[in-house]
Coordinates of C-alpha atoms in Angstrom, one line a residue:
M29 CA 0.0 0.2 0.2
T30 CA 1.0 3.0 -0.8
P31 CA 3.4 4.7 2.1
A32 CA 2.3 8.5 1.0
S33 CA -1.0 7.5 2.2
K34 CA 0.5 8.0 5.9
A35 CA 0.2 10.4 8.1
P36 CA 1.8 10.7 11.4
R37 CA 0.6 8.4 13.9
T38 CA -0.7 11.4 16.7
G39 CA -4.3 13.2 17.2
T40 CA -6.6 14.2 14.3
R41 CA -5.6 17.1 13.5
A42 CA -2.4 14.9 12.1
F43 CA -3.5 14.5 8.5
A44 CA -3.6 17.2 7.5
A45 CA -1.1 19.8 7.5
T46 CA -3.1 23.2 5.8
W47 CA -6.2 24.3 6.6
W48 CA -8.2 23.3 3.9
G49 CA -6.9 19.7 4.4
Q50 CA -8.4 20.0 8.0
A51 CA -11.4 21.4 6.4
W52 CA -11.9 18.2 4.6
V53 CA -11.0 16.1 7.5
D54 CA -13.4 18.6 10.1
A55 CA -16.2 17.8 7.3
L56 CA -15.9 14.1 7.5
E57 CA -15.7 14.3 11.2
A58 CA -18.8 16.1 11.1
S59 CA -20.5 13.8 9.3
T60 CA -21.2 11.4 11.7
L61 CA -21.1 10.6 15.6
D62 CA -19.2 6.7 15.2
A63 CA -16.2 7.7 16.9
G64 CA -14.3 4.0 17.0
R65 CA -15.0 4.0 13.3
L66 CA -13.3 7.8 13.2
S67 CA -10.3 5.8 15.3
R68 CA -10.1 2.6 13.1
G69 CA -10.0 4.2 10.2
R70 CA -7.3 7.3 11.3
T71 CA -5.7 3.5 12.0
Y72 CA -6.1 2.2 9.2
A73 CA -4.3 5.3 7.6
R74 CA -1.6 5.8 9.7
K75 CA -0.6 2.0 8.9
G76 CA -0.4 2.5 5.4
M77 CA -3.3 0.1 4.5
V78 CA -4.4 2.2 2.1
G79 CA -3.4 1.9 -1.4
P80 CA -3.7 4.2 -4.8
I81 CA -5.9 6.6 -4.8
T82 CA -7.9 7.5 -7.8
T83 CA -9.8 11.2 -7.9
A84 CA -12.7 11.4 -10.6
P85 CA -15.1 13.8 -11.0
G86 CA -17.7 13.1 -7.7
V87 CA -15.6 10.3 -6.6
L88 CA -12.3 9.5 -4.5
R89 CA -11.2 4.9 -5.4
A90 CA -8.6 3.2 -2.9
E91 CA -8.5 -0.8 -2.6
V92 CA -8.5 -0.7 1.8
E93 CA -6.8 -3.0 3.8
G94 CA -9.2 -4.9 6.2
S95 CA -9.2 -7.6 8.0
N96 CA -9.4 -10.7 5.2
P97 CA -6.5 -11.8 2.6
W98 CA -8.0 -9.5 0.3
P99 CA -8.0 -5.5 0.1
Y100 CA -12.1 -4.0 -0.5
D101 CA -13.0 -1.5 -2.8
T102 CA -14.0 1.5 -1.5
A103 CA -15.1 5.1 -3.3
V104 CA -16.3 8.5 -2.0
H105 CA -18.7 10.4 -3.3
L106 CA -18.8 14.2 -3.3
R107 CA -21.4 15.9 -5.5
V108 CA -19.9 17.5 -8.5
L109 CA -20.9 21.4 -9.0
T110 CA -23.6 22.4 -11.9
D111 CA -22.6 24.6 -14.6
A112 CA -24.0 27.8 -13.7
Q113 CA -21.3 27.0 -10.1
W114 CA -18.3 26.2 -12.4
D115 CA -18.9 30.2 -14.3
T116 CA -19.7 31.4 -10.7
L117 CA -16.1 30.1 -9.1
L118 CA -14.2 30.4 -12.5
D119 CA -15.8 34.3 -12.3
V120 CA -13.8 34.3 -8.3
I121 CA -10.5 33.0 -9.3
A122 CA -10.3 34.8 -12.5
A123 CA -11.5 38.4 -9.9
Q124 CA -8.4 38.8 -8.2
A125 CA -4.8 38.8 -10.0
G126 CA -2.1 35.9 -7.3
R127 CA -5.3 33.4 -6.7
T128 CA -4.4 31.6 -9.8
A129 CA -0.8 31.6 -9.7
A130 CA -1.6 30.8 -5.7
L131 CA -2.9 27.4 -7.3
L132 CA -0.3 26.9 -9.3
D133 CA 1.4 27.1 -5.7
G134 CA 0.3 24.3 -4.4
E135 CA -2.0 27.1 -1.6
M136 CA -5.7 27.4 -1.4
P137 CA -6.4 31.3 -0.9
S138 CA -8.6 31.4 2.3
D139 CA -10.5 34.5 0.3
L140 CA -10.9 32.3 -2.6
V141 CA -13.0 29.8 -0.6
H142 CA -14.8 32.2 1.3
D143 CA -15.8 34.3 -1.8
A144 CA -17.5 31.3 -3.7
R145 CA -18.9 30.0 -0.9
T146 CA -20.9 33.8 -0.5
A147 CA -21.9 33.4 -4.4
G148 CA -24.1 30.1 -3.6
V149 CA -20.5 27.5 -4.2
P150 CA -18.9 25.1 -2.1
L151 CA -15.9 24.3 -2.9
L152 CA -15.5 22.3 0.2
P153 CA -16.6 20.0 1.5
E154 CA -19.9 20.4 3.7
P155 CA -20.4 18.0 6.7
A156 CA -23.1 16.2 4.8
E157 CA -21.9 15.4 1.5
L158 CA -18.6 12.4 2.2
D159 CA -20.5 10.0 0.9
P160 CA -18.9 7.2 1.7
E161 CA -19.1 3.1 -0.5
C162 CA -17.6 0.1 0.3
S163 CA -17.2 -3.5 -0.7
C164 CA -17.1 -4.8 3.4
P165 CA -20.3 -5.9 5.3
D166 CA -19.7 -3.3 7.4
W167 CA -22.8 -0.8 8.0
G168 CA -21.2 1.9 9.4
Y169 CA -21.4 5.1 7.8
P170 CA -18.7 5.3 6.4
C171 CA -16.8 2.4 7.8
K172 CA -13.6 2.5 8.7
H173 CA -12.2 1.7 5.6
A174 CA -13.7 4.4 3.7
A175 CA -12.7 6.4 6.8
A176 CA -9.6 5.5 6.3
L177 CA -9.6 7.0 2.6
C178 CA -10.4 9.7 3.6
Y179 CA -7.4 10.7 6.5
A180 CA -5.4 9.5 3.9
T181 CA -6.7 11.9 1.6
A182 CA -6.4 15.4 3.2
A183 CA -2.1 14.8 2.9
H184 CA -3.6 14.8 -1.5
L185 CA -5.5 17.7 -0.7
D186 CA -2.4 19.5 1.1
D187 CA 0.0 18.6 -1.1
D188 CA -2.7 19.6 -4.8
P189 CA -6.0 21.2 -3.6
F190 CA -6.1 21.1 -7.9
W191 CA -8.0 17.2 -6.1
L192 CA -10.8 19.1 -4.9
F193 CA -11.6 21.0 -8.3
T194 CA -11.7 17.5 -10.0
L195 CA -13.9 16.1 -7.4
R196 CA -15.7 18.7 -8.0
G197 CA -16.9 18.3 -11.8
R198 CA -13.3 19.6 -13.3
T199 CA -10.1 18.6 -13.9
K200 CA -6.7 21.0 -13.6
D201 CA -6.2 20.7 -17.1
A202 CA -10.0 21.9 -17.5
V203 CA -10.3 24.8 -15.1
L204 CA -6.9 26.2 -16.3
T205 CA -8.2 26.3 -19.7
A206 CA -11.6 27.8 -18.7
L207 CA -9.0 31.0 -17.3
R208 CA -7.1 30.9 -20.2
T209 CA -10.3 31.3 -22.1
R210 CA -11.9 34.3 -19.8
R211 CA -8.0 35.7 -20.0
Q212 CA -8.3 36.0 -23.7
T213 CA -12.3 37.8 -23.3
L214 CA -11.2 40.0 -21.1
T215 CA -7.9 41.0 -22.8
G216 CA -9.3 40.9 -26.6
T217 CA -6.8 38.8 -27.5
T218 CA -7.2 35.2 -29.3
P219 CA -4.2 32.2 -29.1
Q220 CA -1.5 33.4 -32.2
T221 CA -0.6 31.5 -35.0
D222 CA 2.3 30.1 -36.9
D223 CA 0.6 32.6 -39.8
A224 CA 0.4 36.3 -37.3
P225 CA 2.9 38.1 -37.3
R226 CA 5.0 37.7 -33.6
S227 CA 5.3 40.7 -31.4
Q228 CA 9.2 42.0 -31.2
G229 CA 8.7 42.2 -27.5
V230 CA 8.7 45.5 -25.9
P231 CA 11.2 47.1 -23.1
A232 CA 11.6 45.1 -19.6
R233 CA 10.8 48.2 -17.5
D234 CA 7.6 48.2 -19.5
A235 CA 6.5 44.6 -18.9
F236 CA 6.8 45.2 -15.8
A237 CA 5.0 48.3 -15.7
S238 CA 2.3 46.9 -17.1
F239 CA 2.5 44.6 -13.8
S240 CA 1.7 47.2 -11.7
G241 CA -1.5 46.7 -10.3
V242 CA 0.1 43.7 -9.2
F243 CA 2.7 45.5 -7.0
S244 CA 2.2 48.1 -3.9
P245 CA 4.4 50.8 -5.5
P246 CA 7.3 52.3 -3.0
A247 CA 6.4 54.8 -0.8
S248 CA 8.3 57.7 -2.3
E249 CA 5.9 57.3 -5.6
P250 CA 2.4 58.3 -4.8
V251 CA -0.2 56.0 -5.4
E252 CA -2.6 56.7 -7.9
A253 CA -6.0 56.9 -7.7
A254 CA -8.5 53.5 -7.8
S255 CA -10.3 53.1 -10.4
D256 CA -13.5 51.6 -10.8
E257 CA -13.0 48.6 -13.5
P258 CA -11.7 45.5 -12.2
E259 CA -8.2 44.0 -12.6
A260 CA -7.9 41.8 -14.7
A261 CA -6.4 38.1 -13.1
P262 CA -3.0 37.4 -15.0
S263 CA -3.3 33.7 -16.6
P264 CA -0.4 31.3 -18.1
L265 CA 0.8 31.5 -21.2
T266 CA -1.2 30.9 -24.4
T267 CA 1.5 31.8 -27.0
A268 CA 3.1 28.9 -28.5
P269 CA 7.0 29.8 -28.4
P270 CA 8.3 29.7 -32.3
P271 CA 8.3 27.2 -34.5
G272 CA 12.5 24.8 -33.8
A273 CA 12.9 26.5 -30.4
P274 CA 14.3 24.2 -27.2
F275 CA 11.4 24.3 -25.6
T276 CA 7.7 24.0 -25.5
L277 CA 4.4 25.8 -24.1
D278 CA 4.6 23.6 -21.9
D279 CA 8.1 23.7 -20.7
L280 CA 7.6 27.9 -20.3
E281 CA 4.9 27.3 -18.0
T282 CA 6.6 24.7 -16.0
L283 CA 9.2 27.9 -15.8
T284 CA 6.7 30.1 -15.0
R285 CA 5.2 28.5 -12.0
D286 CA 8.5 27.6 -11.0
T287 CA 9.9 31.1 -11.2
A288 CA 6.6 32.3 -9.2
Q289 CA 7.3 29.9 -6.8
R290 CA 10.4 31.1 -6.0
A291 CA 9.7 35.0 -5.8
R292 CA 6.2 33.9 -3.4
G293 CA 8.8 32.2 -0.9
L294 CA 11.2 35.1 -1.8
A295 CA 8.6 37.7 -0.9
A296 CA 7.6 35.3 2.2
G297 CA 11.2 35.4 4.2
H298 CA 12.2 32.3 2.6
T299 CA 16.0 33.0 0.9
A300 CA 17.3 29.3 0.7
T301 CA 17.2 29.1 -2.4
L302 CA 19.5 32.3 -3.6
T303 CA 22.5 30.5 -1.9
G304 CA 21.3 26.8 -3.0
T305 CA 24.5 25.1 -5.5
P306 CA 23.7 24.7 -9.5
L307 CA 23.1 21.1 -8.2
E308 CA 20.9 21.4 -5.5
D309 CA 18.8 24.2 -7.9
A310 CA 18.6 21.6 -11.2
V311 CA 17.2 18.6 -8.9
R312 CA 14.6 21.3 -7.1
L313 CA 13.5 22.5 -11.0
A314 CA 13.7 17.9 -12.4
A315 CA 11.9 17.5 -9.3
S316 CA 9.1 20.2 -9.7
G317 CA 8.0 17.6 -12.4
I318 CA 9.5 19.0 -16.2
A319 CA 9.1 17.2 -18.8
E320 CA 11.8 14.4 -19.7
G321 CA 13.7 16.4 -22.1
W322 CA 14.9 18.9 -19.6
F323 CA 15.7 16.3 -16.8
H324 CA 17.9 14.8 -19.5
R325 CA 19.6 17.7 -20.1
L326 CA 19.4 18.5 -15.9
V327 CA 21.5 15.4 -15.8
R328 CA 23.5 16.8 -18.0
A329 CA 24.8 20.2 -16.9
T330 CA 25.6 18.1 -13.4
G331 CA 27.6 16.0 -14.6
L332 CA 25.8 13.1 -12.5
P333 CA 25.1 9.4 -13.2
A334 CA 22.3 9.7 -14.4
L335 CA 20.6 7.0 -11.4
E336 CA 23.0 9.3 -8.5
F337 CA 20.6 12.0 -10.0
A338 CA 17.0 10.3 -9.8
R339 CA 18.1 9.1 -6.8
L340 CA 18.9 12.9 -6.0
V341 CA 15.3 14.4 -7.7
R342 CA 13.5 11.1 -5.4
A343 CA 15.4 12.4 -2.1
R344 CA 14.2 16.1 -3.4
H345 CA 10.6 14.1 -3.7
H346 CA 9.8 13.1 -0.7
G347 CA 12.1 15.6 1.9
G348 CA 12.7 18.4 0.4
P349 CA 15.8 20.6 0.5
T350 CA 16.7 18.5 3.4
G351 CA 16.0 15.1 1.6
V352 CA 18.6 15.6 -1.1
A353 CA 21.2 16.4 2.4
V354 CA 20.5 13.0 3.7
A355 CA 21.1 11.2 0.2
R356 CA 24.3 12.7 -0.5
V357 CA 26.4 12.2 2.7
P358 CA 26.4 9.8 6.2
L359 CA 25.0 12.7 8.8
T360 CA 26.5 13.2 12.6
P361 CA 23.7 13.3 14.1
D362 CA 23.0 13.4 17.8
P363 CA 23.5 10.4 20.0
A364 CA 20.1 11.2 22.7
A365 CA 18.0 11.2 19.8
M366 CA 19.7 7.8 18.0
A367 CA 18.9 6.0 20.9
A368 CA 15.4 6.7 21.5
A369 CA 15.0 6.0 17.8
R370 CA 16.3 2.1 19.0
T371 CA 14.4 1.9 22.0
A372 CA 11.1 3.2 20.1
L373 CA 11.9 0.4 17.3
L374 CA 13.0 -2.4 19.7
N375 CA 10.1 -1.5 21.9
P376 CA 7.7 -5.2 22.3
D377 CA 5.1 -2.9 23.2
N378 CA 4.7 -0.9 20.1
A379 CA 2.2 -2.5 17.4
D380 CA 3.8 -1.1 14.6
S381 CA 7.2 -3.0 15.3
T382 CA 6.0 -6.6 16.1
A383 CA 4.7 -7.3 13.1
R384 CA 8.1 -8.6 12.8
A385 CA 11.4 -8.8 14.9
V386 CA 13.8 -5.7 14.3
R387 CA 17.3 -6.1 13.9
L388 CA 19.5 -2.9 14.0
R389 CA 23.3 -2.1 12.7
T390 CA 23.8 1.4 13.7
W391 CA 26.0 3.8 11.4
R392 CA 25.8 7.8 12.1
N393 CA 22.2 8.6 11.0
R394 CA 21.6 5.6 9.9
L395 CA 19.4 2.6 11.1
T396 CA 19.4 -0.8 8.6
A397 CA 18.0 -3.6 9.3
D398 CA 19.7 -5.2 6.6
N399 CA 17.5 -8.8 6.5
E400 CA 15.1 -6.7 5.1
G401 CA 16.4 -4.4 3.0
I402 CA 15.1 -1.3 5.1
Q403 CA 16.9 2.0 6.6
I404 CA 16.0 4.9 8.1
R405 CA 18.0 7.7 8.3
L406 CA 17.8 11.5 10.8
G407 CA 17.7 14.5 8.9
P408 CA 19.0 17.9 10.3
D409 CA 15.3 18.4 10.3
N410 CA 14.9 16.1 13.4
R411 CA 13.0 14.2 10.5
W412 CA 13.2 10.2 9.4
H413 CA 14.0 9.5 5.9
P414 CA 12.8 5.8 4.9
Y415 CA 14.9 4.3 2.8
I416 CA 15.1 1.0 0.8
R417 CA 17.7 -1.2 -1.1
E418 CA 16.6 -2.1 -4.6
G419 CA 18.8 -2.7 -7.6
H420 CA 20.2 -6.1 -9.1
G421 CA 24.1 -8.1 -9.0
T422 CA 26.8 -7.2 -5.9
A423 CA 26.3 -3.9 -5.6
P424 CA 22.1 -3.0 -5.2
E425 CA 21.6 1.1 -3.6
W426 CA 19.6 3.1 -0.9
W427 CA 17.3 4.9 -2.3
P428 CA 14.5 7.1 -1.1
C429 CA 10.8 5.3 -0.7
A430 CA 8.5 7.4 1.1
P431 CA 7.7 11.0 2.6
A432 CA 9.8 12.2 5.9
T433 CA 8.8 11.6 9.8
A434 CA 9.1 12.6 13.1
D435 CA 8.3 9.8 14.5
P436 CA 11.3 6.5 13.4
V437 CA 8.3 3.8 14.2
A438 CA 6.0 5.3 11.3
A439 CA 9.4 5.8 9.1
L440 CA 10.4 2.0 9.1
V441 CA 6.6 1.1 8.4
A442 CA 6.9 3.3 5.2
A443 CA 9.8 1.1 4.5
R444 CA 8.2 -2.5 5.5
T445 CA 5.2 -0.8 3.3
A446 CA 7.6 0.3 0.1
V447 CA 9.6 -3.1 0.5
T448 CA 6.1 -4.7 -0.2
R449 CA 4.9 -3.2 -3.3
L450 CA 8.6 -3.6 -4.9
T451 CA 8.1 -6.9 -4.0
D452 CA 4.2 -7.7 -4.7

């Protein structure tokens, strides 16, 4: 089962790191008074018993393990929006310049949800909207398997708020296409064809000035009177690059989103990307989901073997910038933290660790169970990064396999789950 669906081991609020993910959990927990089934669902989600989750308009689906040797087919339904409600929601998104950029940056603006609800469009689920379905014989509503699916979904919503849009009836691509169309209508432009004359460009200063409405002027500059006209929202790129260019429109959109994300981070005071090495920046860009051709260019630019670069990209995906550092070199950890982790992993009262015996070898920041082909590494962020041994021949390699977690037991279980999936 997928370790990506796992969550921290304690607390009902631990399943979501964002306010909109927690709103999803709140909607689930407000839909029933059966605290026992919710508790079992949380346990199932924490143990990685929820399989890969698929989302489609109006429904989430996954296989969820239970007491039987085969998993149950589990689904959660959510009412899709009408066409009229979608028109209203798209107007709400386009009403402010930064909303599309925030969504592409993985953030759900709270004012967007509030304005949509005020206009009669429920983007986040209401307490009675989540409709569970499961092949198990449990009569609970929801049963523990459907509850586990909902809890595991919260982490996915944290990572990509567009999951909510898909559940409400339209995919991410459909939403972005509709927003492009609105932008073209607002600006009176149409997509440029190959036969159309191409713009020779404008000076950078003039281009920046065209977006002056989005930014606040310096204190030394006068503030112009506010216009009664609504401000048009910027949209993703709509003009294809010239024929023969070594990049595509998707490449440009990826780089634009990356630039917007970094700019938002800098504006918020996160300056770490300013001091990163070229290798760290290449790994960061590759982990953002660029096209395969760009991935290979980055490999060549770094001079690393392709597998080594891919390992760092996977480490970045699971553990962020710290994950890359953990993958590259062994670290010298706090001995007390290592001792506490060993105690937790070898504790016979810990239900998660006694599924089978644990035989650990300690070296630097790494605890390795050689007989199982799994390893967890303590990072400078005080999180445990799960690894498994992959590859064939005489020299298999250690690969990151699941998100980092503060709990060493959860990290060990995630690594074991990854090994099971690899060998199935």
